[in-house]
Amino acid sequence: MAVLEGVLERITYANEENGYTVARVDTGRGAGDLLTVVGSLLGAQVGESLRMEGRWSSHSQYGKQFTVENYTTVLPATIQGIRRYLGSGLIKGIGPVMADRITTHFGVDTLDVIEQEPKRLVEVPGLGPKRTKMIAAAWEEQKAIKEVMVFLQGVGVSTSIAVRIYKKYEDASISVVKNQPYRLAADVWGIGFLTADKIAQAVGIPHDSPERVKAGLQYALSQSTDQGHCFLPEERLIADGVKLLQVDTGLVIECLAELAEDPEGVVREKVPSPEGGEPITAIYLVPFHRAEVALAAQVQRLLRTPEDRLPAFVDVDWDKALTWLAGRTGAKLAPEQEAAVRLALSRKVAVLTGGPGCGKSFTVRSIVELARAKKAKVVLAAPTGRAAKRLSELTGAEASTVHRLLELKPGGDAAYDRDRPLDADLVVVDEASMLDLLLANKLLKAVAPGAHLLLVGDVDQLPSVGAGEVLRDLLADGSPVPAVRLTTIFRQAQQSGVVTNAHRINSGVPPLTQGLNDFFLFVEDETQDAGVLAVDVAARRIPAKFGLDARRDVQVLAPMHRGPAGAGTLNGLLQQAITPGRPDLPEKRFGGRVFRVGDKVTQIRNNYDKGENGVFNGTVGVVTALDLDEQRLTVLTDEDEEIGYDFDELDELAHAYAMTIHRSQGSEYPAVVIPVTKSAWMMLQRNLLYTAVTRAKKLVVLVGSRQAIGQAVRTVSAGRRCTALDYRLSGGLGGGSPEKMIDQIGGKHHGGLPEPESRGQDE
């Protein structure tokens, strides 16, 4: 083992997952020579003096380098070193200019003053009491985090996660990590079971500990909710548990039984098999079981209540009302649309579904116009900011996101619920295919008895990112919720290649890619070349030909995140093309990403503590400010809200020049570029491509291989998600009406208005 001392000058590469770092250090040999060091440098900051133990080696491409086994930080002793250390962004509130002022004033005693007499910092020109206090607090926090870092270094935890552990538990961090490591998986975002398990092994928790097995089973269930399932069949969970934990089946069965007896553990219940056949034993995480039972009960409650907050439509003269409406909107409703209007205003819960160009938007506008004509209080919402904006433009009324409507609080509790319902006679929710089980349950709890709820969405799109298939379950045979499915494509929409091809794809027919002025295919069989071409099309060709803005109007949608044509790689290339780095502009490197002013970004987790009512997974915005002194970045979201992020929170943001098709749900863009390559073969399914194409308002460009497009069009999504909501709604597991109050037109749910004598059956 050799010892090397030097100042960390720059981090060339850092893997946030395992802490592997490539960096350059100044060993003080002069002539500006920097030496490459590699290895785990968790927590080390640019500007710090390091004492590193490790081994010398020679790299064929990069020459002599030092592989670090472990390191300690050494406070710099020279004025120059202190100035560089303080100016590195390590201490919030001190940038290069302020570091120069402080060291000029205090000289080599600077660090002693900050440590022991921080109040003296006010002696420095430009430093007031408020900023002095902030610097002192940041110094103390840095020291405390360092202690946690040193401890966590031995168990392979990344810098960003160590910071989060400290923020969650503060002084108790080391105690929790040592004694209750599996708590981390539940309490700290970004730590799953696998990381917690690695830590647990390092602190000596046995491989066959019941605590470990129970945590592993709950992790397996949690992973399944990320894939959309509300529960797992018991046999599958046991098999997954054995594989994950590498322990005996008997121990897994024993621990699962103990979890089922714990009120906060899991729920075990017999439900129909998602694949049909014999009933199965389902294992739910408690919140998902509660939500599924409650959601079914809310639907029944709304349907059955004798109150009606739209009494004007009980015996309205529909011919007269619809004639007035045609005069108001300038267009007559088609028969299917008319049925939907009557249904929404006559029934307490209703669903309107259908593909693009079938008049869903005009139908919604008509429903809102009629309700407002009768002085009804109408509330409009959608799952995403973009969808809410579109709904607002369409109806001329204010629309908000569902999260904002319910005023979700830290922890996810809503300000509006059954005890304090929304003051609304009609609640309309667009893009309802995006509603997952937990959000749908919160929403329905907030609808007042007697109010009408209309859910509008395209059931053929991808299901929600979160667990459940709420829209599909509400439309299932046996559901008591009446529904209308619009199927007629209007003449104007038939002229759109985007609309025509969306319906072709949804019917299992390949899209037309020649002779259209709004739908194109660039054939490129090689995945890497397809990725590069997609970037060129999005950043240069579309803006040049159609006059669209590459950042604002064009969206690249990829089937996958990984790979040469995946969203991750394409984001890097698109950022280079659209928002390249400039020497005069500040930027912040975090992990493998660089953030700059002008970057298009998206939030990748729900954070109820940010903004007015939280910031949610999928929220998109643009970076408008980046302050290296304050270590803070500002994002203006699609909802026109400015959100601040401290630099240690940047793992909540990802670039959004390219995004996965799943993440694009509920959003519309003037132009969409879709790389469809053979490398994404396993992901290529009809509803995936259909969802991507229907995100475009004006223009679609496919880039990739004809075989891959053919695969996507042919492949119908395999297997249903594990959910029992449809069964609960139809009367199984606690109530429900087996009748669906709609007309059957051509074997589809189209829905006419129920005859008056039948209306009371499920109310």
XYZ file of C-alpha atoms in Angstrom, residues 43-500:
458
model
C -18.129 12.150 -0.169
C -14.909 13.750 -1.370
C -15.443 17.295 -2.654
C -13.489 19.314 -5.179
C -11.012 21.549 -3.295
C -10.477 19.161 -0.395
C -7.022 17.971 0.599
C -6.991 14.174 0.651
C -4.683 11.603 2.218
C -5.212 8.473 0.103
C -4.026 4.918 0.638
C -3.886 2.596 -2.349
C -1.754 1.181 -5.141
C 0.001 2.533 -8.206
C -0.887 1.091 -11.595
C -0.525 1.884 -15.254
C -3.471 2.182 -17.652
C -2.869 1.408 -21.353
C -4.755 4.549 -22.446
C -4.453 6.967 -19.500
C -0.956 6.113 -18.238
C 0.113 6.144 -14.580
C -2.717 6.319 -12.043
C -3.406 5.696 -8.370
C -6.147 3.256 -7.247
C -7.616 4.442 -3.939
C -8.494 1.840 -1.294
C -9.482 4.391 1.378
C -8.929 8.037 2.149
C -9.242 10.730 4.828
C -9.715 14.438 4.353
C -7.015 16.761 5.613
C -7.906 20.402 6.097
C -5.699 22.593 3.868
C -2.979 24.592 5.633
C -2.060 27.234 3.043
C -4.091 30.340 2.190
C -4.257 29.212 -1.426
C -5.510 25.749 -0.387
C -8.097 27.201 2.015
C -9.338 29.618 -0.649
C -9.757 26.800 -3.162
C -11.371 24.544 -0.551
C -13.962 27.141 0.508
C -14.605 28.287 -3.072
C -15.349 24.768 -4.315
C -19.058 24.908 -3.446
C -18.545 22.649 -0.436
C -20.066 25.133 2.026
C -23.439 26.596 1.085
C -23.230 30.390 0.944
C -19.546 30.571 -0.021
C -18.574 30.799 -3.669
C -15.156 31.624 -5.183
C -15.553 35.430 -4.711
C -16.622 35.172 -1.067
C -13.898 32.576 -0.375
C -11.336 35.078 -1.646
C -12.715 37.822 0.636
C -12.815 35.568 3.721
C -9.265 34.217 3.269
C -7.937 37.724 2.516
C -9.404 38.872 5.850
C -8.515 35.914 8.099
C -5.559 34.329 6.288
C -4.430 30.894 7.513
C -6.775 31.193 10.539
C -9.879 31.107 8.282
C -10.945 27.545 9.047
C -10.365 27.964 12.794
C -12.597 31.063 12.751
C -15.416 29.240 10.897
C -15.093 26.291 13.287
C -14.753 28.120 16.636
C -15.857 31.749 16.179
C -18.237 31.813 13.199
C -19.831 35.077 14.404
C -16.591 36.845 13.423
C -17.444 36.235 9.760
C -19.485 39.475 9.850
C -16.118 41.269 9.799
C -15.842 40.303 6.126
C -17.269 42.955 3.725
C -20.558 41.726 2.238
C -21.273 39.135 4.953
C -24.253 39.959 7.186
C -25.536 38.050 10.258
C -28.040 36.015 8.200
C -25.476 34.695 5.747
C -22.923 34.171 8.528
C -25.416 31.988 10.378
C -26.118 29.989 7.207
C -22.391 29.397 6.596
C -21.886 28.213 10.211
C -24.847 25.816 9.941
C -23.586 24.474 6.585
C -20.113 23.909 8.085
C -21.591 21.939 11.010
C -23.804 19.889 8.688
C -20.830 19.141 6.443
C -18.863 17.860 9.463
C -21.750 15.665 10.620
C -22.317 14.308 7.123
C -18.591 13.541 6.873
C -18.799 11.368 10.007
C -21.738 9.454 8.545
C -19.848 9.210 5.228
C -16.763 7.745 6.875
C -18.926 5.098 8.550
C -20.939 4.344 5.392
C -17.820 4.224 3.240
C -17.071 0.766 4.568
C -20.494 -0.535 3.509
C -20.512 0.843 -0.041
C -23.196 3.531 0.194
C -23.094 6.339 -2.368
C -22.611 9.989 -1.508
C -26.134 11.100 -2.401
C -27.704 8.302 -0.339
C -25.448 9.058 2.647
C -26.638 12.677 2.515
C -30.276 11.493 2.442
C -29.699 9.152 5.403
C -28.240 12.074 7.334
C -31.155 14.376 6.408
C -33.662 11.752 7.559
C -32.094 10.683 10.867
C -29.499 13.421 11.571
C -27.534 12.510 14.738
C -29.249 9.111 14.935
C -27.962 8.127 11.450
C -25.148 5.803 12.526
C -27.341 4.164 15.186
C -30.137 3.420 12.694
C -27.711 2.105 10.077
C -26.053 -0.202 12.616
C -29.134 -1.464 14.438
C -32.092 -1.167 12.025
C -30.676 -1.147 8.495
C -33.881 -2.470 6.900
C -35.685 0.661 8.080
C -33.692 2.526 5.437
C -35.551 0.768 2.609
C -38.897 2.014 3.935
C -37.828 5.457 5.143
C -35.267 6.796 2.671
C -36.063 7.389 -1.002
C -33.449 5.809 -3.260
C -32.614 2.960 -0.863
C -34.230 -0.299 -1.826
C -33.956 -3.633 -0.110
C -30.762 -4.553 -1.966
C -28.826 -1.539 -0.633
C -30.256 -1.987 2.861
C -29.337 -5.684 2.689
C -25.749 -4.878 1.737
C -25.524 -2.527 4.728
C -27.161 -5.118 7.011
C -24.600 -7.760 6.014
C -21.765 -5.290 6.632
C -23.028 -4.582 10.160
C -23.400 -8.295 10.908
C -27.129 -9.115 10.583
C -27.468 -12.875 9.825
C -28.434 -14.065 6.346
C -31.404 -16.054 7.708
C -32.639 -13.387 10.134
C -36.492 -13.220 10.143
C -36.149 -9.427 10.021
C -34.223 -9.783 6.749
C -36.727 -12.259 5.238
C -39.751 -10.095 6.107
C -38.067 -6.993 4.685
C -37.238 -8.963 1.521
C -40.850 -10.118 1.065
C -42.159 -6.584 1.482
C -39.529 -5.409 -0.992
C -40.685 -8.029 -3.543
C -44.278 -6.806 -3.158
C -43.152 -3.205 -3.461
C -41.251 -4.053 -6.660
C -44.407 -5.644 -8.069
C -46.386 -2.432 -7.436
C -43.736 -0.596 -9.476
C -44.662 -2.993 -12.302
C -48.340 -2.108 -11.882
C -49.569 -5.000 -9.705
C -51.765 -4.357 -6.652
C -50.963 -7.808 -5.232
C -48.954 -10.948 -5.983
C -50.280 -14.507 -5.904
C -48.917 -16.177 -2.756
C -47.042 -18.939 -4.618
C -45.320 -16.409 -6.860
C -44.333 -14.215 -3.893
C -42.841 -17.212 -2.055
C -40.874 -18.235 -5.160
C -39.663 -14.633 -5.669
C -38.701 -14.444 -1.978
C -36.638 -17.661 -2.095
C -34.835 -16.487 -5.233
C -34.159 -12.988 -3.858
C -33.092 -14.017 -0.352
C -31.392 -17.367 -1.085
C -32.961 -18.976 2.007
C -35.129 -22.078 2.609
C -38.725 -22.073 1.347
C -39.927 -23.058 4.834
C -38.402 -19.939 6.386
C -40.042 -17.722 3.748
C -43.473 -19.337 4.365
C -43.029 -18.921 8.123
C -42.080 -15.244 7.857
C -44.920 -14.556 5.403
C -47.391 -16.012 7.925
C -45.976 -13.683 10.612
C -46.302 -10.699 8.266
C -49.947 -11.615 7.574
C -50.672 -11.480 11.328
C -49.083 -8.021 11.621
C -51.705 -5.246 11.054
C -49.044 -3.199 9.217
C -47.469 -6.216 7.464
C -49.380 -7.730 4.540
C -52.987 -8.737 3.764
C -53.816 -12.245 2.563
C -57.096 -12.723 0.664
C -58.750 -15.101 -1.854
C -59.448 -13.410 -5.207
C -60.144 -14.588 -8.782
C -57.004 -15.340 -10.792
C -56.056 -12.502 -13.204
C -55.613 -15.223 -15.841
C -58.985 -16.873 -15.100
C -59.443 -20.332 -13.563
C -59.368 -21.260 -9.870
C -59.277 -18.485 -7.218
C -55.844 -17.677 -5.840
C -54.497 -16.388 -2.535
C -53.448 -12.780 -3.078
C -50.865 -11.033 -0.896
C -51.202 -7.242 -0.697
C -49.142 -4.551 0.947
C -51.566 -2.931 3.410
C -51.954 0.499 1.685
C -52.863 -1.133 -1.652
C -55.443 -3.469 -0.106
C -57.034 -0.575 1.802
C -57.119 1.550 -1.350
C -58.661 -1.174 -3.531
C -61.409 -1.977 -0.997
C -62.070 1.724 -0.376
C -62.164 2.649 -4.080
C -64.784 -0.016 -4.848
C -66.831 1.196 -1.854
C -66.553 4.855 -2.986
C -67.870 3.983 -6.461
C -70.843 2.144 -4.914
C -71.488 5.006 -2.480
C -71.569 7.603 -5.258
C -73.784 5.470 -7.493
C -76.298 4.622 -4.787
C -76.736 7.936 -3.003
C -80.293 9.318 -3.370
C -78.962 12.909 -3.414
C -78.417 14.616 -6.776
C -76.432 17.855 -7.147
C -77.522 18.137 -10.806
C -81.322 17.910 -10.285
C -82.009 20.033 -13.384
C -81.094 17.065 -15.599
C -83.437 14.528 -13.984
C -86.392 15.600 -16.154
C -84.769 17.981 -18.629
C -86.157 18.314 -22.176
C -83.133 16.833 -23.932
C -84.171 17.847 -27.465
C -84.454 21.456 -26.362
C -81.190 21.298 -24.354
C -79.225 19.772 -27.228
C -80.621 22.291 -29.737
C -79.497 25.127 -27.434
C -76.088 23.448 -27.116
C -75.644 23.193 -30.914
C -76.336 26.912 -31.191
C -73.828 27.617 -28.447
C -70.968 25.445 -29.807
C -71.743 25.761 -33.513
C -71.838 21.993 -34.096
C -74.315 19.154 -33.634
C -73.363 16.159 -31.523
C -73.107 12.726 -33.144
C -75.409 10.055 -31.608
C -72.573 8.487 -29.554
C -71.546 11.898 -28.226
C -75.137 12.757 -27.385
C -75.419 9.497 -25.398
C -72.269 10.447 -23.476
C -73.567 13.943 -22.666
C -76.865 12.576 -21.373
C -75.099 9.863 -19.391
C -72.637 12.205 -17.661
C -75.372 14.618 -16.585
C -77.868 11.918 -15.525
C -75.673 9.367 -13.757
C -73.500 9.892 -10.684
C -70.415 8.084 -12.053
C -69.718 7.604 -15.764
C -66.807 6.809 -18.077
C -66.175 8.268 -21.536
C -63.538 6.470 -23.589
C -62.399 6.390 -27.217
C -59.393 6.959 -29.461
C -58.048 10.149 -31.092
C -60.284 11.995 -33.555
C -63.488 10.495 -32.129
C -64.662 13.691 -30.458
C -63.923 13.079 -26.761
C -62.781 16.679 -26.305
C -65.848 18.209 -27.967
C -68.092 15.912 -25.920
C -66.438 17.042 -22.687
C -66.819 20.693 -23.711
C -70.521 20.075 -24.427
C -71.067 18.444 -21.018
C -69.361 21.375 -19.263
C -71.369 23.948 -21.291
C -74.703 22.332 -20.362
C -73.786 21.953 -16.689
C -72.702 25.599 -16.460
C -75.900 26.713 -18.196
C -77.773 25.231 -15.228
C -75.461 27.147 -12.811
C -73.695 23.935 -11.708
C -70.289 24.132 -9.993
C -67.935 22.306 -12.364
C -64.435 21.205 -11.330
C -61.954 20.063 -13.992
C -58.778 18.070 -13.362
C -56.180 15.867 -15.038
C -53.220 13.836 -13.715
C -50.526 16.047 -15.325
C -49.937 19.769 -15.689
C -49.919 19.594 -19.494
C -53.209 17.657 -19.611
C -54.798 20.133 -17.178
C -53.695 23.068 -19.363
C -55.201 21.382 -22.432
C -58.483 20.728 -20.595
C -58.596 24.376 -19.519
C -58.019 25.628 -23.084
C -60.696 23.272 -24.386
C -63.444 24.243 -21.922
C -62.515 27.850 -21.196
C -62.624 27.051 -17.467
C -59.849 26.609 -14.935
C -58.449 23.080 -14.662
C -55.816 21.787 -12.260
C -53.845 18.646 -11.647
C -55.550 16.073 -9.432
C -52.788 16.561 -6.841
C -53.368 20.306 -6.732
C -57.149 19.883 -6.697
C -56.975 17.637 -3.626
C -54.252 19.805 -2.034
C -52.066 16.842 -1.178
C -49.938 17.463 1.908
C -46.543 16.132 3.059
C -46.961 12.381 3.534
C -49.589 12.240 0.786
C -52.710 13.071 2.832
C -55.277 15.158 0.965
C -56.929 18.334 2.280
C -60.171 17.143 0.641
C -61.652 13.765 1.534
C -64.911 12.175 2.650
C -65.150 14.420 5.723
C -64.346 17.546 3.704
C -65.514 16.926 0.120
C -64.931 19.175 -2.881
C -67.591 21.829 -3.383
C -68.503 20.615 -6.872
C -71.669 19.420 -8.605
C -69.750 17.881 -11.517
C -66.135 16.659 -11.412
C -64.527 15.902 -14.799
C -61.156 14.112 -14.891
C -59.366 13.843 -18.236
C -56.583 11.343 -19.126
C -58.118 8.927 -16.612
C -56.045 6.001 -17.960
C -53.211 7.552 -15.913
C -55.058 7.305 -12.598
C -53.393 4.666 -10.447
C -55.153 2.921 -7.571
C -53.870 5.180 -4.768
C -54.637 8.466 -6.542
C -58.042 7.296 -7.815
C -58.992 6.323 -4.254
C -58.008 9.766 -2.916
C -59.955 11.442 -5.723
C -63.200 9.505 -5.250
C -63.107 10.038 -1.486
C -63.225 13.780 -2.172
C -66.321 13.677 -4.436
C -69.383 14.842 -2.469
C -72.486 12.602 -2.223
C -74.845 13.529 -5.060
C -72.091 15.078 -7.194
C -71.462 13.620 -10.647
C -68.048 12.223 -11.613
C -67.025 11.812 -15.257
C -63.791 9.992 -16.038
C -62.494 10.587 -19.569
C -59.648 8.608 -21.095
C -58.406 6.233 -23.769
C -58.474 2.722 -22.332
C -56.284 1.413 -25.179
C -53.295 3.476 -24.047
C -50.707 2.195 -21.606
C -52.097 1.770 -18.092
C -50.992 4.043 -15.236
C -47.335 4.162 -14.172
C -48.460 3.393 -10.602
C -50.214 0.195 -9.477
C -53.642 -0.734 -10.790
C -55.661 -0.563 -14.011
C -58.448 1.634 -12.722
C -59.994 2.762 -16.022
C -59.963 -0.761 -17.470
C -61.477 -2.199 -14.274
C -64.259 0.416 -14.297
C -65.061 -0.625 -17.881
C -64.902 -4.400 -17.210
C -67.946 -6.624 -17.736
C -70.008 -6.653 -14.566
C -68.894 -3.185 -13.451
C -71.847 -1.074 -12.276
C -70.337 2.079 -13.830
C -72.085 3.180 -17.054
C -69.826 3.975 -19.984
C -69.780 5.302 -23.534
C -67.110 4.347 -26.041
C -66.757 6.715 -29.008
C -65.693 4.870 -32.153
C -66.566 7.101 -35.121
C -63.591 9.069 -36.480
C -64.743 12.485 -37.642
C -64.070 13.560 -41.224
C -61.621 16.311 -40.255
C -59.599 13.860 -38.138
C -59.576 11.315 -40.995
C -57.335 13.714 -42.936
C -54.685 13.482 -40.205
C -52.008 10.861 -40.744
C -51.354 10.877 -36.986
C -54.987 9.993 -36.169
C -55.323 7.499 -39.047
